[in-house]
Amino acid sequence: MTKRHVSLPPLAEEGLQQFIQDVDGRLSSDEEDVCDVVEDVLIDLFGDRDAYERWQSGGEISPAERVRLQGYDPCNATLESEYYAEVETMEAQFERSKYLQWLWRQFDATPMADNIAFALRFRRMLAKHLFDECGDNCRFFKGITFTYGHNISVGDNVVVHDNVHLDDRGKLTVGDRVSISDDAHVYSHDHDVVDQTHVENYHTVIEDDARVTYDTMVRAGVKVGENAILAAKSAASKDIPAHHIAAGSPATSIGIKDGWESVAEPLEDANVDRRDQRRIPTEVPDNMEVFDEFGRDLSPPDA
C-alpha cells in the first residue's frame, strides 16, 4: 500500500462537488451551447466576472484586458490540430472537442489546477465529455495535452501523470489500470521520411495493466501488451508483448516479469513490427485548398 486517504474540510468538499456537478450538468444539456458554457466557466475560474461585465456593458478596458477577456471564448482561439487537413471531414465533432480541450488547457493555468482533490475530479468529469470513452476512477494530472480528444478511449482506474501528450490524430485505446508516467508521449500519427507533409494515422493500443514509464515515447501504431512495461527514457517503435519489459531506443524486450514466464511470449519471438495492421486510412476533401508550410523541392536525385 503506497497511498493514504486524504479528504477536504466539509465546506470545501461541498463547494467542489456543487461546482463540478453544475458544469457537468451544463455540458450534458442541449439547452446551452458548449462554447458559451466554456467561456462562462473560465471567466469565473479566473475571477474576471467584473471586468467581463464592464466590457459587455460598453465600459472602458485596455487592449490587454480585451485580448484576455476575448480569450475565454474558445471561438476566439485556435489549436494546432485545427490546421490539420482531416479536420475538414469532422467539423461538428472537432468543434465540440476543441471547446472542451480549451476548457481543459485553460483550467490547468488556474491556481485550482494544483488542488489535487479538486483538479482530478474536474478533469475526470471533462474527460467523460471529451473522450470517445472514459472509464471510472481515472486520474488525470496537470499538463496533459491531446490532438483532438475525441479519438481517445480510456478504461477504468487509469492514471496519466504530469505533462503527458496523448496524440489521437489517429486513434488511441488505453485499457484498464494503465499507468502513463510524467513526460511520456504516445503517438497515433507518423510522418513520411522523405516528405514530412505526408501523414499516416494509426491505432495505438496500450493494454490492461501496462506501464508506460517516465519520459518515454510510444510510436504510432504500436501495441504495448497487457501487463508490460516500457522502461524510463525508452522509445517503443515495435509491439511490446504481454508481460514483457522493454527498454532502450529503439526499445527491445529485455526480460519477462518474474512469475509470468509460462504465459508470456518467448523473448526470441518479440520485437516484431506490426504497425501496418493498425494503419487507419485518412481522406481529405478533393476540393480542399492545402498548403506546404516548408515549400521545399523533395524530388530525390536518385529517383
XYZ file of C-alpha atoms in Angstrom:
303
model
C 0.000 0.000 0.000
C 1.599 3.266 -1.131
C -1.207 5.798 -0.714
C -3.356 7.095 2.103
C -6.820 8.613 2.097
C -6.982 12.415 2.131
C -10.168 14.467 2.425
C -11.041 18.139 2.250
C -12.862 20.038 5.024
C -16.647 19.557 4.673
C -17.404 23.050 3.362
C -14.627 22.863 0.769
C -15.861 19.439 -0.334
C -19.415 20.743 -0.641
C -18.316 23.642 -2.829
C -16.187 21.392 -5.001
C -18.986 18.915 -5.625
C -21.508 21.649 -6.364
C -19.249 23.317 -8.945
C -18.354 20.098 -10.763
C -21.967 18.922 -10.821
C -23.050 22.293 -12.187
C -20.513 22.265 -15.048
C -21.220 18.600 -15.774
C -24.941 19.291 -15.994
C -24.472 22.263 -18.305
C -22.177 20.312 -20.637
C -24.682 17.440 -20.697
C -27.624 19.676 -21.521
C -28.828 20.592 -25.012
C -30.097 23.943 -23.740
C -26.709 25.690 -23.755
C -24.031 25.963 -26.415
C -20.794 24.287 -25.280
C -18.779 27.317 -26.374
C -20.875 29.574 -24.127
C -20.510 27.203 -21.173
C -16.727 27.091 -21.555
C -16.475 30.885 -21.752
C -18.701 31.362 -18.707
C -16.793 28.821 -16.597
C -13.388 30.269 -17.471
C -14.472 33.827 -16.683
C -15.364 32.749 -13.151
C -12.382 30.420 -12.649
C -10.034 33.295 -13.470
C -12.028 35.733 -11.326
C -12.730 38.093 -14.226
C -16.511 38.465 -13.937
C -16.420 42.173 -13.009
C -14.097 43.085 -15.891
C -16.135 40.989 -18.321
C -19.418 42.635 -17.321
C -17.803 46.081 -17.618
C -16.607 45.202 -21.129
C -20.007 43.843 -22.166
C -21.770 46.962 -20.929
C -19.509 49.206 -23.015
C -17.163 50.271 -20.244
C -13.559 51.232 -20.860
C -10.998 48.435 -20.942
C -7.377 48.315 -22.059
C -6.288 46.435 -25.197
C -4.647 43.811 -22.987
C -7.849 43.332 -20.988
C -9.825 42.928 -24.192
C -7.473 40.229 -25.503
C -7.652 38.427 -22.165
C -11.439 38.578 -21.949
C -11.886 37.512 -25.559
C -9.589 34.565 -24.895
C -12.074 32.900 -22.565
C -14.250 32.218 -25.606
C -12.781 29.177 -27.410
C -14.210 30.526 -30.679
C -11.528 33.229 -30.436
C -8.677 30.712 -30.185
C -7.035 28.197 -32.490
C -5.295 24.948 -31.602
C -2.510 23.272 -33.577
C -4.816 20.409 -34.561
C -7.220 22.895 -36.139
C -4.774 23.306 -39.016
C -4.741 19.583 -39.867
C -6.345 18.789 -43.218
C -8.581 15.970 -41.964
C -10.474 18.369 -39.690
C -12.492 19.227 -42.799
C -14.141 15.786 -42.558
C -15.115 16.077 -38.885
C -16.099 19.704 -38.374
C -19.002 19.185 -35.939
C -17.103 16.644 -33.839
C -13.941 18.739 -33.793
C -15.830 21.898 -32.840
C -17.114 20.359 -29.613
C -13.810 18.699 -28.733
C -11.948 21.955 -29.395
C -14.156 23.821 -26.931
C -13.736 21.144 -24.260
C -9.994 20.898 -24.849
C -9.748 24.681 -24.442
C -11.500 24.409 -21.086
C -9.108 21.605 -20.030
C -5.995 23.533 -21.066
C -7.079 26.839 -19.555
C -8.181 25.181 -16.320
C -4.592 23.935 -15.994
C -3.468 27.573 -15.966
C -5.576 28.393 -12.880
C -4.345 28.092 -9.277
C -7.069 25.462 -8.679
C -5.284 23.086 -11.071
C -2.802 22.353 -8.281
C -5.512 21.375 -5.789
C -5.389 17.617 -6.368
C -8.711 16.837 -4.677
C -10.466 19.281 -6.965
C -8.442 19.029 -10.176
C -8.514 15.243 -10.575
C -12.283 15.158 -10.293
C -12.768 18.145 -12.579
C -10.586 16.648 -15.323
C -12.259 13.249 -14.928
C -15.626 14.917 -15.475
C -14.286 16.740 -18.562
C -12.785 13.523 -19.935
C -16.197 11.870 -19.955
C -17.405 14.661 -22.247
C -14.238 14.977 -24.351
C -13.010 11.411 -24.891
C -14.746 8.796 -27.007
C -14.881 6.684 -23.838
C -13.633 7.244 -20.296
C -13.951 4.645 -17.548
C -14.401 5.085 -13.821
C -11.935 6.341 -11.209
C -9.390 7.711 -13.680
C -6.828 10.263 -12.551
C -5.533 12.903 -14.938
C -2.798 15.183 -13.648
C -1.586 18.586 -14.832
C -0.286 19.488 -18.283
C -1.806 16.630 -20.303
C -2.348 17.530 -23.961
C -4.242 15.897 -26.816
C -4.564 16.300 -30.560
C -8.362 16.161 -30.670
C -9.507 14.222 -27.616
C -12.486 12.554 -29.261
C -10.376 9.670 -30.665
C -9.248 8.527 -27.199
C -10.776 5.610 -25.291
C -9.659 5.060 -21.706
C -10.615 2.196 -19.372
C -11.151 2.115 -15.612
C -8.631 3.208 -12.966
C -6.196 4.718 -15.456
C -3.640 7.242 -14.234
C -1.965 9.772 -16.549
C 0.681 11.877 -14.862
C 2.043 15.391 -15.473
C 2.994 16.727 -18.914
C 1.939 13.700 -20.945
C 0.988 14.061 -24.612
C -1.738 11.736 -25.879
C -1.833 12.101 -29.643
C -5.140 10.979 -31.130
C -4.786 12.227 -34.680
C -5.341 8.566 -35.451
C -6.896 6.522 -32.650
C -5.672 5.758 -29.125
C -7.040 2.995 -26.900
C -5.888 2.703 -23.277
C -7.020 -0.298 -21.228
C -7.875 -0.680 -17.556
C -5.402 0.131 -14.772
C -2.817 1.580 -17.152
C -0.190 3.968 -15.773
C 1.383 6.590 -18.044
C 4.152 8.456 -16.236
C 5.356 12.052 -16.417
C 6.622 13.417 -19.739
C 5.590 10.370 -21.791
C 4.477 10.882 -25.396
C 2.077 8.429 -27.022
C 1.530 8.937 -30.756
C -1.047 7.756 -33.276
C 0.250 9.544 -36.390
C 3.556 9.367 -38.214
C 5.331 11.385 -40.940
C 6.919 10.093 -44.114
C 10.724 10.028 -44.053
C 11.130 11.919 -47.346
C 8.007 14.103 -47.384
C 7.159 15.089 -43.834
C 3.903 16.686 -45.001
C 2.604 13.171 -45.778
C 0.944 11.803 -42.631
C -0.192 8.269 -41.849
C -2.639 7.658 -38.998
C -2.661 4.527 -36.858
C -4.489 2.864 -33.999
C -2.160 2.807 -30.986
C -3.064 0.438 -28.150
C -1.927 0.245 -24.530
C -3.470 -2.849 -22.991
C -4.688 -3.529 -19.427
C -2.195 -3.123 -16.567
C 0.611 -1.845 -18.799
C 3.039 0.787 -17.532
C 4.473 3.458 -19.795
C 7.100 4.991 -17.551
C 8.932 8.311 -17.274
C 9.990 10.262 -20.393
C 9.126 7.529 -22.880
C 7.764 7.553 -26.422
C 5.288 5.114 -27.954
C 5.338 5.344 -31.729
C 2.122 5.429 -33.732
C 0.557 2.026 -34.304
C 2.482 0.252 -31.547
C 0.716 -2.054 -29.106
C 2.018 -2.173 -25.546
C 0.790 -5.548 -24.355
C -1.078 -6.463 -21.190
C 0.957 -6.053 -18.001
C 4.029 -4.942 -19.995
C 6.487 -2.209 -19.007
C 8.194 0.365 -21.209
C 11.246 1.409 -19.192
C 12.128 5.039 -18.493
C 13.531 7.105 -21.385
C 12.778 4.353 -23.913
C 11.159 4.667 -27.345
C 8.867 1.847 -28.472
C 8.708 1.513 -32.259
C 7.572 -2.141 -32.258
C 4.975 -4.057 -30.255
C 5.828 -4.997 -26.672
C 4.369 -8.436 -25.882
C 2.273 -9.011 -22.782
C 4.231 -9.288 -19.508
C 7.492 -8.177 -21.182
C 9.874 -5.452 -20.031
C 11.164 -3.338 -22.929
C 13.971 -0.802 -22.728
C 16.197 1.279 -24.957
C 15.837 3.490 -28.005
C 14.577 1.777 -30.043
C 13.109 -0.339 -27.245
C 13.552 -4.101 -27.291
C 12.244 -6.741 -24.917
C 14.953 -7.414 -22.368
C 13.043 -9.648 -19.982
C 9.760 -11.079 -18.771
C 8.201 -10.174 -15.448
C 9.030 -12.697 -12.741
C 6.276 -15.258 -12.389
C 4.734 -14.605 -15.819
C 7.118 -16.674 -17.907
C 4.667 -19.529 -18.518
C 2.063 -17.264 -20.165
C 4.380 -14.784 -21.905
C 5.647 -14.915 -25.455
C 9.308 -16.044 -25.524
C 11.882 -13.277 -25.774
C 13.164 -14.585 -29.102
C 9.694 -14.094 -30.642
C 9.389 -10.478 -29.523
C 10.397 -7.216 -31.228
C 8.091 -7.626 -34.231
C 6.793 -4.583 -36.141
C 3.022 -4.961 -36.607
C 2.192 -1.294 -37.117
C 0.814 -1.824 -40.628
C -2.015 -3.892 -39.136
C -3.216 -0.753 -37.349
C -2.932 1.787 -40.142
C -6.041 3.996 -40.466
C -6.970 5.281 -43.952
C -7.209 9.057 -43.984
C -9.133 11.105 -46.516
C -9.480 14.823 -47.120
C -11.931 16.568 -49.470
C -10.733 16.707 -53.097
C -11.556 20.399 -53.405
C -9.803 21.488 -50.223
C -7.032 24.027 -50.629
C -3.938 22.771 -48.808
C -0.526 24.299 -48.373
C 3.010 23.091 -47.736
C 4.475 25.190 -44.939
C 8.007 24.054 -45.860
C 7.880 24.786 -49.592
C 10.811 22.513 -50.417
C 11.617 20.571 -53.564
C 11.539 16.979 -52.336
C 12.396 15.281 -55.623
C 15.215 12.848 -54.714
C 18.170 12.892 -57.116
C 18.288 9.091 -57.312
C 14.593 8.510 -58.104
